[in-house]
């Protein structure tokens, strides 16, 4: 399995609190992605990064921000969590090269009460 | 707009029978196509990809997929299903020169002993 670690694996928090999820890779891959997975929606892209300090928005970026200060770490922040952000969040990485597949972490289950 | 459709939310098949999980796409250009599998409480695992060339591609765990350009389809197949193949399957596409992957909503496969 690709070396991808997501932390925490589970989190319960309250509406209005800030939350940061971390994705750490040991593969030195250029691209990193954050998705959320919800029933009936499959995976939806939140943000992605194509290099250190280079990020871009996905289809569901509202309410989320990201940072990538090192190749190996990609942080996802919910500035003020809402119940609609309760979901399972997955980090993925891929090598440079448009025919390269993604490799996924095991997810973070986030519940916002 | 780019989109991926998996028309069946649920597929049931008897152990030992062939299985097919369907995927169609609407993406400009000649996209790269991928299949992933997800087991409970795990991230997605890469199964196979189509880049160019032979329309039948082989992947992990005995799976293969058939690309049909005229029908814009990329169906996942396996000649003889195993109970352990029961999982959630996702089709994904990536446009040439694009950074994003587009996922279908997933198909839950149940192999009945």
mmCIF file with all atom_site columns, C-alpha atoms in Angstrom, chain B residues 17-103:
data_model
loop_
_atom_site.group_PDB
_atom_site.id
_atom_site.type_symbol
_atom_site.label_atom_id
_atom_site.label_alt_id
_atom_site.label_comp_id
_atom_site.label_asym_id
_atom_site.label_entity_id
_atom_site.label_seq_id
_atom_site.pdbx_PDB_ins_code
_atom_site.Cartn_x
_atom_site.Cartn_y
_atom_site.Cartn_z
_atom_site.occupancy
_atom_site.B_iso_or_equiv
_atom_site.pdbx_formal_charge
_atom_site.auth_seq_id
_atom_site.auth_comp_id
_atom_site.auth_asym_id
_atom_site.auth_atom_id
_atom_site.pdbx_PDB_model_num
ATOM 1  C CA . UNK B 1 17  ? -20.730 -16.560 -12.245 1.00 0.00 ? 17  UNK B CA 1
ATOM 2  C CA . UNK B 1 18  ? -19.300 -13.763 -14.388 1.00 0.00 ? 18  UNK B CA 1
ATOM 3  C CA . UNK B 1 19  ? -19.809 -10.234 -13.162 1.00 0.00 ? 19  UNK B CA 1
ATOM 4  C CA . UNK B 1 20  ? -20.106 -6.878  -14.889 1.00 0.00 ? 20  UNK B CA 1
ATOM 5  C CA . UNK B 1 21  ? -20.152 -3.446  -13.281 1.00 0.00 ? 21  UNK B CA 1
ATOM 6  C CA . UNK B 1 22  ? -21.105 -0.713  -15.718 1.00 0.00 ? 22  UNK B CA 1
ATOM 7  C CA . UNK B 1 23  ? -19.611 2.723   -16.256 1.00 0.00 ? 23  UNK B CA 1
ATOM 8  C CA . UNK B 1 24  ? -20.240 5.373   -18.887 1.00 0.00 ? 24  UNK B CA 1
ATOM 9  C CA . UNK B 1 25  ? -18.590 8.747   -19.148 1.00 0.00 ? 25  UNK B CA 1
ATOM 10 C CA . UNK B 1 26  ? -19.057 12.147  -20.698 1.00 0.00 ? 26  UNK B CA 1
ATOM 11 C CA . UNK B 1 27  ? -15.664 13.798  -20.835 1.00 0.00 ? 27  UNK B CA 1
ATOM 12 C CA . UNK B 1 28  ? -14.159 15.820  -23.627 1.00 0.00 ? 28  UNK B CA 1
ATOM 13 C CA . UNK B 1 29  ? -11.170 14.487  -25.488 1.00 0.00 ? 29  UNK B CA 1
ATOM 14 C CA . UNK B 1 30  ? -9.718  11.044  -24.950 1.00 0.00 ? 30  UNK B CA 1
ATOM 15 C CA . UNK B 1 31  ? -9.790  10.574  -21.196 1.00 0.00 ? 31  UNK B CA 1
ATOM 16 C CA . UNK B 1 32  ? -7.892  8.181   -19.015 1.00 0.00 ? 32  UNK B CA 1
ATOM 17 C CA . UNK B 1 33  ? -10.190 5.691   -17.291 1.00 0.00 ? 33  UNK B CA 1
ATOM 18 C CA . UNK B 1 34  ? -9.790  3.963   -13.940 1.00 0.00 ? 34  UNK B CA 1
ATOM 19 C CA . UNK B 1 35  ? -11.512 1.465   -11.687 1.00 0.00 ? 35  UNK B CA 1
ATOM 20 C CA . UNK B 1 36  ? -11.184 1.388   -7.915  1.00 0.00 ? 36  UNK B CA 1
ATOM 21 C CA . UNK B 1 37  ? -12.513 -0.914  -5.205  1.00 0.00 ? 37  UNK B CA 1
ATOM 22 C CA . UNK B 1 38  ? -13.410 0.062   -1.650  1.00 0.00 ? 38  UNK B CA 1
ATOM 23 C CA . UNK B 1 39  ? -13.782 -2.334  1.250   1.00 0.00 ? 39  UNK B CA 1
ATOM 24 C CA . UNK B 1 40  ? -15.564 -1.283  4.464   1.00 0.00 ? 40  UNK B CA 1
ATOM 25 C CA . UNK B 1 41  ? -13.734 1.339   6.495   1.00 0.00 ? 41  UNK B CA 1
ATOM 26 C CA . UNK B 1 42  ? -10.900 1.536   3.961   1.00 0.00 ? 42  UNK B CA 1
ATOM 27 C CA . UNK B 1 43  ? -9.801  3.910   1.262   1.00 0.00 ? 43  UNK B CA 1
ATOM 28 C CA . UNK B 1 44  ? -10.176 3.216   -2.438  1.00 0.00 ? 44  UNK B CA 1
ATOM 29 C CA . UNK B 1 45  ? -7.732  0.789   -3.996  1.00 0.00 ? 45  UNK B CA 1
ATOM 30 C CA . UNK B 1 46  ? -6.635  1.061   -7.614  1.00 0.00 ? 46  UNK B CA 1
ATOM 31 C CA . UNK B 1 47  ? -7.664  -1.911  -9.786  1.00 0.00 ? 47  UNK B CA 1
ATOM 32 C CA . UNK B 1 48  ? -6.837  -1.013  -13.373 1.00 0.00 ? 48  UNK B CA 1
ATOM 33 C CA . UNK B 1 49  ? -6.634  1.759   -15.935 1.00 0.00 ? 49  UNK B CA 1
ATOM 34 C CA . UNK B 1 50  ? -7.112  2.360   -19.625 1.00 0.00 ? 50  UNK B CA 1
ATOM 35 C CA . UNK B 1 51  ? -4.701  4.731   -21.316 1.00 0.00 ? 51  UNK B CA 1
ATOM 36 C CA . UNK B 1 52  ? -4.589  3.707   -24.960 1.00 0.00 ? 52  UNK B CA 1
ATOM 37 C CA . UNK B 1 53  ? -4.246  0.628   -27.115 1.00 0.00 ? 53  UNK B CA 1
ATOM 38 C CA . UNK B 1 54  ? -6.050  -2.669  -26.537 1.00 0.00 ? 54  UNK B CA 1
ATOM 39 C CA . UNK B 1 55  ? -9.664  -2.144  -25.539 1.00 0.00 ? 55  UNK B CA 1
ATOM 40 C CA . UNK B 1 56  ? -9.486  -4.932  -22.961 1.00 0.00 ? 56  UNK B CA 1
ATOM 41 C CA . UNK B 1 57  ? -7.276  -4.139  -20.007 1.00 0.00 ? 57  UNK B CA 1
ATOM 42 C CA . UNK B 1 58  ? -6.355  -6.496  -17.207 1.00 0.00 ? 58  UNK B CA 1
ATOM 43 C CA . UNK B 1 59  ? -5.874  -5.506  -13.607 1.00 0.00 ? 59  UNK B CA 1
ATOM 44 C CA . UNK B 1 60  ? -5.556  -6.784  -10.081 1.00 0.00 ? 60  UNK B CA 1
ATOM 45 C CA . UNK B 1 61  ? -7.402  -9.766  -8.548  1.00 0.00 ? 61  UNK B CA 1
ATOM 46 C CA . UNK B 1 62  ? -8.497  -11.169 -11.921 1.00 0.00 ? 62  UNK B CA 1
ATOM 47 C CA . UNK B 1 63  ? -10.504 -8.104  -12.931 1.00 0.00 ? 63  UNK B CA 1
ATOM 48 C CA . UNK B 1 64  ? -10.533 -6.714  -16.422 1.00 0.00 ? 64  UNK B CA 1
ATOM 49 C CA . UNK B 1 65  ? -12.327 -3.859  -18.135 1.00 0.00 ? 65  UNK B CA 1
ATOM 50 C CA . UNK B 1 66  ? -13.564 -3.268  -21.636 1.00 0.00 ? 66  UNK B CA 1
ATOM 51 C CA . UNK B 1 67  ? -13.266 0.161   -23.203 1.00 0.00 ? 67  UNK B CA 1
ATOM 52 C CA . UNK B 1 68  ? -15.775 1.089   -25.893 1.00 0.00 ? 68  UNK B CA 1
ATOM 53 C CA . UNK B 1 69  ? -15.143 4.479   -27.437 1.00 0.00 ? 69  UNK B CA 1
ATOM 54 C CA . UNK B 1 70  ? -18.319 4.649   -29.515 1.00 0.00 ? 70  UNK B CA 1
ATOM 55 C CA . UNK B 1 71  ? -20.464 3.941   -26.464 1.00 0.00 ? 71  UNK B CA 1
ATOM 56 C CA . UNK B 1 72  ? -18.198 5.942   -24.118 1.00 0.00 ? 72  UNK B CA 1
ATOM 57 C CA . UNK B 1 73  ? -18.237 3.022   -21.721 1.00 0.00 ? 73  UNK B CA 1
ATOM 58 C CA . UNK B 1 74  ? -15.678 1.296   -19.536 1.00 0.00 ? 74  UNK B CA 1
ATOM 59 C CA . UNK B 1 75  ? -17.313 -1.740  -17.935 1.00 0.00 ? 75  UNK B CA 1
ATOM 60 C CA . UNK B 1 76  ? -15.559 -3.764  -15.262 1.00 0.00 ? 76  UNK B CA 1
ATOM 61 C CA . UNK B 1 77  ? -15.692 -7.541  -15.652 1.00 0.00 ? 77  UNK B CA 1
ATOM 62 C CA . UNK B 1 78  ? -14.556 -10.727 -14.003 1.00 0.00 ? 78  UNK B CA 1
ATOM 63 C CA . UNK B 1 79  ? -15.089 -14.214 -15.440 1.00 0.00 ? 79  UNK B CA 1
ATOM 64 C CA . UNK B 1 80  ? -15.821 -15.915 -12.113 1.00 0.00 ? 80  UNK B CA 1
ATOM 65 C CA . UNK B 1 81  ? -16.932 -13.962 -9.052  1.00 0.00 ? 81  UNK B CA 1
ATOM 66 C CA . UNK B 1 82  ? -15.683 -14.683 -5.545  1.00 0.00 ? 82  UNK B CA 1
ATOM 67 C CA . UNK B 1 83  ? -17.463 -13.878 -2.283  1.00 0.00 ? 83  UNK B CA 1
ATOM 68 C CA . UNK B 1 84  ? -14.428 -11.789 -1.385  1.00 0.00 ? 84  UNK B CA 1
ATOM 69 C CA . UNK B 1 85  ? -15.139 -9.542  -4.396  1.00 0.00 ? 85  UNK B CA 1
ATOM 70 C CA . UNK B 1 86  ? -18.105 -8.098  -2.500  1.00 0.00 ? 86  UNK B CA 1
ATOM 71 C CA . UNK B 1 87  ? -17.287 -4.407  -2.119  1.00 0.00 ? 87  UNK B CA 1
ATOM 72 C CA . UNK B 1 88  ? -18.010 -0.944  -3.466  1.00 0.00 ? 88  UNK B CA 1
ATOM 73 C CA . UNK B 1 89  ? -16.638 -0.197  -6.942  1.00 0.00 ? 89  UNK B CA 1
ATOM 74 C CA . UNK B 1 90  ? -15.914 3.208   -8.402  1.00 0.00 ? 90  UNK B CA 1
ATOM 75 C CA . UNK B 1 91  ? -15.223 4.269   -11.955 1.00 0.00 ? 91  UNK B CA 1
ATOM 76 C CA . UNK B 1 92  ? -13.149 7.418   -12.496 1.00 0.00 ? 92  UNK B CA 1
ATOM 77 C CA . UNK B 1 93  ? -11.955 9.466   -15.450 1.00 0.00 ? 93  UNK B CA 1
ATOM 78 C CA . UNK B 1 94  ? -9.245  12.047  -15.933 1.00 0.00 ? 94  UNK B CA 1
ATOM 79 C CA . UNK B 1 95  ? -9.009  14.388  -18.889 1.00 0.00 ? 95  UNK B CA 1
ATOM 80 C CA . UNK B 1 96  ? -5.740  14.692  -20.778 1.00 0.00 ? 96  UNK B CA 1
ATOM 81 C CA . UNK B 1 97  ? -3.770  17.617  -19.361 1.00 0.00 ? 97  UNK B CA 1
ATOM 82 C CA . UNK B 1 98  ? -6.261  17.816  -16.487 1.00 0.00 ? 98  UNK B CA 1
ATOM 83 C CA . UNK B 1 99  ? -5.444  17.622  -12.788 1.00 0.00 ? 99  UNK B CA 1
ATOM 84 C CA . UNK B 1 100 ? -8.789  16.389  -11.565 1.00 0.00 ? 100 UNK B CA 1
ATOM 85 C CA . UNK B 1 101 ? -10.365 12.970  -11.426 1.00 0.00 ? 101 UNK B CA 1
ATOM 86 C CA . UNK B 1 102 ? -14.133 12.601  -11.791 1.00 0.00 ? 102 UNK B CA 1
ATOM 87 C CA . UNK B 1 103 ? -15.765 9.722   -9.954  1.00 0.00 ? 103 UNK B CA 1
#
